[in-house]
XYZ file of C-alpha atoms in Angstrom:
420
model
C -57.745 1.817 -52.750
C -58.704 4.114 -50.024
C -58.599 2.721 -46.368
C -60.487 4.584 -43.836
C -60.165 4.474 -40.229
C -61.010 6.192 -36.742
C -56.871 7.028 -36.185
C -55.865 10.060 -33.674
C -52.807 11.750 -34.660
C -49.326 10.550 -32.350
C -49.126 12.262 -30.173
C -45.325 14.041 -30.202
C -44.620 14.303 -26.691
C -44.498 10.249 -26.354
C -41.143 10.008 -27.342
C -37.728 10.572 -30.319
C -37.580 12.508 -33.573
C -37.284 8.726 -35.136
C -40.588 7.306 -32.620
C -42.794 10.791 -33.268
C -42.037 9.992 -37.375
C -43.277 6.206 -37.109
C -46.058 6.998 -35.749
C -46.708 9.510 -38.520
C -46.148 7.471 -41.135
C -48.629 4.072 -39.946
C -51.061 7.254 -39.214
C -50.776 8.468 -42.849
C -50.598 5.228 -44.681
C -54.012 3.794 -43.007
C -55.457 7.675 -44.408
C -53.527 7.781 -47.945
C -52.520 6.226 -50.941
C -48.895 5.306 -51.167
C -47.592 7.665 -53.452
C -49.595 10.511 -51.819
C -47.405 9.053 -48.098
C -44.733 9.090 -49.738
C -44.670 12.766 -50.430
C -46.148 13.831 -46.907
C -43.755 11.661 -44.884
C -40.765 13.191 -46.625
C -42.698 16.846 -45.798
C -43.465 15.864 -41.953
C -39.672 14.198 -41.469
C -38.038 18.596 -42.208
C -41.096 19.568 -40.124
C -39.672 17.169 -37.020
C -36.445 17.680 -37.774
C -36.546 21.284 -37.238
C -38.615 21.356 -34.501
C -35.772 18.759 -32.534
C -33.480 21.180 -33.358
C -35.474 24.301 -31.432
C -36.377 22.167 -28.843
C -32.057 22.009 -27.752
C -31.981 24.794 -25.449
C -30.332 27.030 -27.895
C -30.838 30.558 -28.360
C -30.911 31.699 -31.819
C -28.322 34.207 -32.288
C -29.644 37.019 -34.293
C -25.986 38.673 -34.015
C -23.136 39.264 -36.816
C -19.881 40.323 -36.490
C -18.592 43.804 -35.993
C -17.140 43.314 -40.199
C -20.079 42.594 -41.534
C -21.210 45.919 -40.871
C -25.015 44.799 -38.987
C -26.473 45.126 -35.467
C -28.780 42.332 -33.306
C -31.255 45.385 -34.688
C -30.015 44.818 -38.450
C -29.191 48.482 -37.877
C -26.030 48.602 -40.684
C -22.846 49.225 -37.752
C -19.367 51.433 -38.685
C -17.009 48.672 -40.216
C -13.691 48.948 -38.507
C -11.061 48.554 -40.373
C -8.421 45.379 -40.407
C -6.418 44.791 -36.783
C -9.343 46.977 -34.977
C -11.028 45.950 -31.940
C -14.812 47.004 -30.927
C -13.640 47.013 -27.278
C -11.857 50.102 -27.902
C -15.341 51.220 -27.612
C -16.215 48.960 -24.792
C -15.306 48.919 -21.257
C -14.481 50.211 -17.995
C -12.374 53.093 -19.440
C -14.343 53.465 -22.101
C -17.975 54.090 -19.778
C -15.874 56.321 -17.469
C -14.773 58.046 -20.571
C -18.549 58.533 -21.756
C -19.754 59.625 -18.010
C -17.170 62.809 -17.778
C -18.467 63.357 -21.413
C -21.854 63.228 -20.416
C -20.699 65.858 -16.995
C -19.995 68.574 -19.401
C -23.091 70.719 -20.526
C -22.907 72.376 -23.853
C -23.016 75.826 -23.746
C -26.093 77.855 -24.535
C -26.027 80.174 -27.362
C -22.646 78.101 -28.205
C -23.733 77.368 -31.738
C -23.490 79.883 -34.199
C -24.120 79.433 -37.664
C -20.312 79.369 -39.502
C -20.716 81.353 -42.934
C -21.925 79.945 -46.226
C -18.076 78.552 -47.703
C -18.169 80.037 -51.663
C -15.345 78.218 -53.712
C -12.754 80.190 -56.016
C -9.873 79.061 -57.880
C -9.102 76.988 -60.722
C -10.590 73.327 -61.650
C -6.948 71.327 -60.510
C -7.978 72.995 -57.129
C -11.034 72.471 -56.676
C -10.715 68.609 -57.172
C -8.542 68.278 -54.709
C -10.288 70.386 -52.372
C -13.553 68.876 -53.330
C -11.575 65.297 -52.825
C -9.519 66.144 -49.150
C -13.086 67.040 -48.209
C -14.859 63.910 -48.754
C -12.070 61.809 -47.713
C -12.429 63.504 -44.414
C -15.718 63.197 -44.073
C -15.773 59.239 -45.216
C -12.542 58.169 -43.516
C -13.758 60.491 -39.823
C -18.015 59.988 -40.154
C -18.569 57.056 -42.244
C -21.140 57.003 -45.064
C -23.541 59.968 -43.246
C -23.945 62.541 -45.289
C -25.357 64.326 -42.253
C -22.543 63.152 -40.497
C -20.108 63.622 -43.418
C -21.376 67.592 -43.043
C -19.767 68.124 -39.906
C -17.276 66.646 -39.859
C -16.144 68.538 -42.620
C -17.625 71.942 -41.141
C -14.537 71.782 -38.978
C -12.053 71.367 -41.514
C -14.068 74.651 -43.427
C -13.839 76.184 -39.957
C -10.295 75.703 -39.526
C -9.874 77.017 -43.276
C -11.079 80.683 -41.936
C -8.991 80.461 -38.929
C -5.614 81.819 -38.513
C -4.072 79.139 -35.957
C -4.837 76.682 -38.731
C -3.538 76.183 -43.065
C -5.518 78.333 -45.467
C -6.338 75.149 -47.671
C -8.246 72.510 -47.257
C -5.764 69.888 -47.764
C -3.714 71.872 -45.718
C -5.696 71.823 -43.183
C -6.834 68.126 -43.116
C -2.848 66.439 -43.194
C -2.349 69.023 -41.389
C 0.786 67.146 -39.253
C 0.670 64.019 -41.279
C 4.367 64.068 -41.106
C 4.478 63.011 -37.890
C 3.432 59.384 -36.183
C 1.493 61.516 -33.318
C 1.130 65.156 -35.261
C -1.806 64.328 -37.208
C -4.860 66.322 -36.782
C -7.589 64.169 -38.869
C -6.894 60.406 -37.405
C -6.927 58.835 -40.603
C -4.490 60.547 -42.266
C -1.530 58.502 -39.970
C -3.022 55.552 -38.542
C -2.998 53.449 -41.923
C -7.188 53.545 -42.519
C -5.872 54.792 -46.122
C -3.749 51.400 -47.176
C -6.263 49.160 -45.513
C -9.617 49.954 -46.731
C -11.197 52.249 -49.345
C -14.975 53.095 -49.889
C -17.015 51.517 -52.568
C -17.338 53.664 -56.078
C -20.335 54.546 -55.029
C -19.911 55.615 -51.920
C -17.177 57.963 -52.470
C -18.970 59.652 -55.517
C -21.312 60.193 -53.023
C -18.451 61.909 -50.855
C -17.797 63.607 -53.283
C -21.391 65.321 -53.670
C -21.525 66.251 -50.093
C -17.931 67.404 -50.723
C -18.933 69.400 -53.505
C -21.960 70.797 -51.947
C -20.135 72.442 -48.664
C -17.892 73.595 -51.256
C -20.887 76.190 -52.731
C -22.950 77.564 -50.090
C -23.819 73.852 -47.572
C -23.335 74.706 -44.197
C -24.022 72.364 -41.485
C -25.268 75.187 -38.312
C -25.795 71.984 -36.007
C -22.386 72.224 -35.497
C -21.342 75.921 -35.524
C -17.806 77.442 -35.046
C -16.310 73.754 -34.259
C -12.794 73.402 -34.734
C -12.640 70.428 -32.218
C -14.193 67.082 -31.458
C -14.389 63.457 -30.324
C -16.047 60.517 -30.149
C -17.565 59.766 -26.740
C -15.848 56.393 -25.364
C -12.016 59.255 -25.003
C -12.061 61.778 -23.071
C -8.648 64.064 -23.781
C -7.316 66.433 -21.370
C -8.274 69.567 -24.064
C -11.717 69.487 -24.268
C -12.378 70.077 -20.389
C -11.015 73.827 -21.606
C -12.902 74.459 -24.709
C -16.691 75.086 -24.984
C -18.805 71.761 -26.519
C -21.447 73.278 -28.477
C -22.860 69.365 -29.856
C -23.274 66.274 -29.475
C -24.140 65.043 -32.955
C -24.631 60.847 -32.475
C -20.944 60.132 -31.369
C -19.039 62.887 -31.970
C -18.621 65.894 -29.857
C -18.264 69.334 -31.073
C -16.429 72.137 -29.091
C -15.165 75.960 -29.300
C -11.984 77.667 -28.378
C -13.082 79.623 -25.225
C -12.777 84.403 -25.250
C -12.484 85.825 -28.146
C -10.117 83.244 -30.426
C -13.512 81.223 -30.358
C -16.171 83.503 -31.489
C -17.151 84.524 -34.755
C -14.957 87.226 -35.795
C -11.681 85.412 -35.273
C -12.755 83.165 -39.054
C -11.498 86.710 -40.815
C -8.612 84.299 -42.266
C -8.973 84.477 -46.338
C -8.841 81.351 -48.170
C -4.987 80.886 -49.822
C -7.115 79.548 -53.252
C -4.010 77.029 -53.551
C -4.202 73.693 -52.948
C -1.012 71.119 -52.185
C -0.920 67.787 -53.949
C -1.071 64.674 -51.609
C 0.267 61.313 -52.448
C -1.679 59.453 -49.999
C -4.493 60.468 -51.741
C -3.520 58.747 -55.083
C -5.172 55.309 -54.537
C -8.466 57.272 -54.873
C -8.097 60.853 -55.968
C -7.625 61.423 -59.930
C -6.220 64.828 -59.042
C -3.855 64.096 -56.211
C -2.308 62.065 -59.139
C 0.871 63.544 -60.470
C 1.478 64.342 -64.004
C -2.949 63.591 -64.552
C -4.280 66.987 -63.777
C -3.436 71.032 -64.766
C -5.053 73.749 -63.738
C -8.015 73.776 -66.285
C -7.600 71.068 -68.314
C -10.579 67.887 -68.797
C -10.323 65.262 -66.060
C -8.952 62.599 -67.809
C -11.221 58.935 -67.695
C -9.067 56.982 -64.791
C -11.002 54.040 -63.630
C -11.317 54.291 -59.854
C -9.577 53.487 -57.331
C -5.499 52.614 -57.077
C -6.478 48.904 -58.591
C -7.328 50.549 -61.536
C -3.486 51.571 -62.123
C -1.762 47.866 -63.538
C 1.693 49.930 -62.234
C 0.677 51.157 -58.898
C 0.581 48.565 -56.678
C -2.366 49.005 -53.442
C 0.731 49.049 -50.678
C 2.435 51.695 -53.069
C -0.056 53.797 -54.278
C -0.238 55.979 -50.742
C 3.791 56.488 -50.507
C 5.090 59.899 -50.956
C 5.767 60.102 -54.054
C 5.731 64.025 -53.851
C 4.054 64.920 -51.453
C 3.738 69.277 -51.197
C 1.545 70.776 -47.810
C 1.360 74.631 -48.525
C 3.691 76.418 -48.001
C 1.670 79.440 -46.041
C 4.282 80.011 -43.489
C 4.802 83.295 -43.151
C 6.964 86.045 -40.287
C 5.232 86.691 -37.449
C 3.626 90.795 -37.892
C 5.162 93.747 -36.201
C 2.440 93.327 -32.873
C 3.459 89.884 -32.968
C 6.426 88.935 -30.625
C 7.506 84.913 -30.859
C 10.225 84.595 -28.115
C 12.648 82.253 -25.997
C 11.991 82.973 -22.612
C 14.595 82.165 -19.378
C 12.588 79.760 -17.192
C 14.437 81.246 -13.943
C 12.215 83.991 -14.288
C 8.836 83.105 -15.046
C 6.861 85.989 -12.489
C 8.539 88.483 -14.821
C 7.659 87.430 -18.000
C 4.166 89.552 -17.431
C 7.241 92.985 -17.164
C 8.993 92.163 -20.466
C 5.759 91.096 -22.624
C 4.369 94.424 -21.231
C 7.604 96.444 -22.587
C 7.461 94.460 -25.998
C 4.048 95.527 -25.732
C 4.520 98.411 -25.212
C 2.528 101.698 -27.660
C 0.372 98.343 -29.251
C -3.085 98.965 -29.391
C -2.813 95.205 -30.146
C -0.468 92.485 -29.729
C 0.772 89.233 -28.823
C 3.438 88.071 -27.316
C 4.338 83.788 -27.040
C 7.216 82.258 -24.854
C 9.218 79.096 -24.437
C 11.338 78.198 -21.913
C 12.287 75.352 -24.702
C 14.557 77.177 -28.306
C 13.783 73.924 -29.794
C 9.857 74.449 -29.712
C 9.794 78.276 -29.725
C 7.430 78.923 -33.017
C 9.424 81.594 -35.555
C 6.840 81.597 -38.684
C 3.020 81.780 -38.632
C 0.630 79.294 -38.867
C 2.774 78.018 -36.323
C 2.249 74.118 -34.845
C 0.710 71.771 -33.528
C 3.759 71.203 -31.109
C 5.016 74.751 -30.875
C 1.901 75.795 -29.148
C 1.360 72.512 -26.771
C 4.853 73.778 -25.028
C 4.041 77.221 -25.270
C 5.256 78.481 -21.738
C 3.809 81.827 -21.316
C 1.282 84.071 -23.662
C 0.182 87.666 -22.917
C -2.238 88.711 -25.352
C -4.175 92.709 -25.789
C -7.058 93.074 -27.643
C -7.159 96.666 -28.246
C -7.134 100.440 -26.740
C -9.508 99.568 -23.798
C -8.077 96.247 -23.060
C -5.019 95.597 -20.553
C -4.284 92.106 -21.866
C -3.967 89.215 -20.138
C -1.039 86.915 -19.254
C -1.340 83.325 -18.583
C 0.964 80.772 -17.980
C 1.639 77.040 -19.034
C 0.390 75.805 -15.022
C 2.490 71.940 -15.805
C 5.435 74.319 -16.049
C 5.350 77.123 -13.223
C 1.976 76.721 -10.672
C 0.207 79.475 -10.545
C -2.362 79.832 -7.371
C -5.054 81.732 -9.557
C -5.838 78.870 -12.229
C -7.884 82.099 -14.273
C -3.288 82.306 -15.058
C -3.510 79.136 -16.557
C -3.322 78.801 -20.248
C -6.427 77.278 -21.686
C -5.327 74.445 -23.855
C -6.704 72.657 -26.327
C -6.150 69.890 -28.995
């Protein structure tokens, strides 16, 4: 039986949520059958509760935590390793660094595309090189292929430059034996122990690395040999040529001839070391699993796939051998210990040593503990260099430069230019 009535719907502003529910119930009861009223009443109660919740005055939270990988805009944000706080990229110090970095202009015409790198070597070395390059791309740049290529290009540029080791894994893990000496942060800050990429992400990073080893280049960074993020400002960055900015990474090359394309002439060694720290990710870096030209064994992905290798032990250096590319200086290179009291005579001493030589490099240290004795010169030795004299041809009179932190000079052009 239907009962018709001329009743206006209740005014929601007349009372609280429970009054609204009661009013709706009475109104519907006058219009509908009991069974229909119950169904509709339940739906209305849900709607009223939703409206009541929206009326509490609390703003809707669209953001997610950094660990979720999503920002408020819904765009994927970089995942942070456990224990690392996102405050490192924000705050007064980070903003000041950004202001300083923004004030350093990109050098016009400072970016020249690097030459393609074409792999030449046996299968085992190729696999090791690929995985070292892939790890650098993932840990230093995240998961975007374009960002990974930029970082990988820096690695390949270093391989071709005489200031660095001449293998890919040697460049990537240079200085990793020292807590503060690694050239790429992930190699010694524990990132590999804290987090690993998924199988799909690792596969994609290896594909990008393989492309870079077979002729792909990243022209956006040219011959850059250094980079840093925009929320830090290392002292060396203002002493180098800034040549590119990609997202939050800034790319640099040395000033002068040492940073010009003609300096990238060192031949790749063709030999890659076994890096035990990569054993959890890479079959090629697991002892005894790969020989020069044997097919790849079928081993599941990741350190967890090896029952006898706990994750914490997978990254322990059971046998870690960086490439022994060290060599004695050439006849036109002098690595010497200098008397600190005779700084004004350093240039004359260098000219005498280089007499009759068309090209010559004279590098000196006042602290014999830091003096280099072979190539490549370590980062520590470069950082503590006291004096250098370089002559680069018959028409070059030679340039003498001092470490102005150690020996202040009236003319800043006589100061050593610091890299990093």
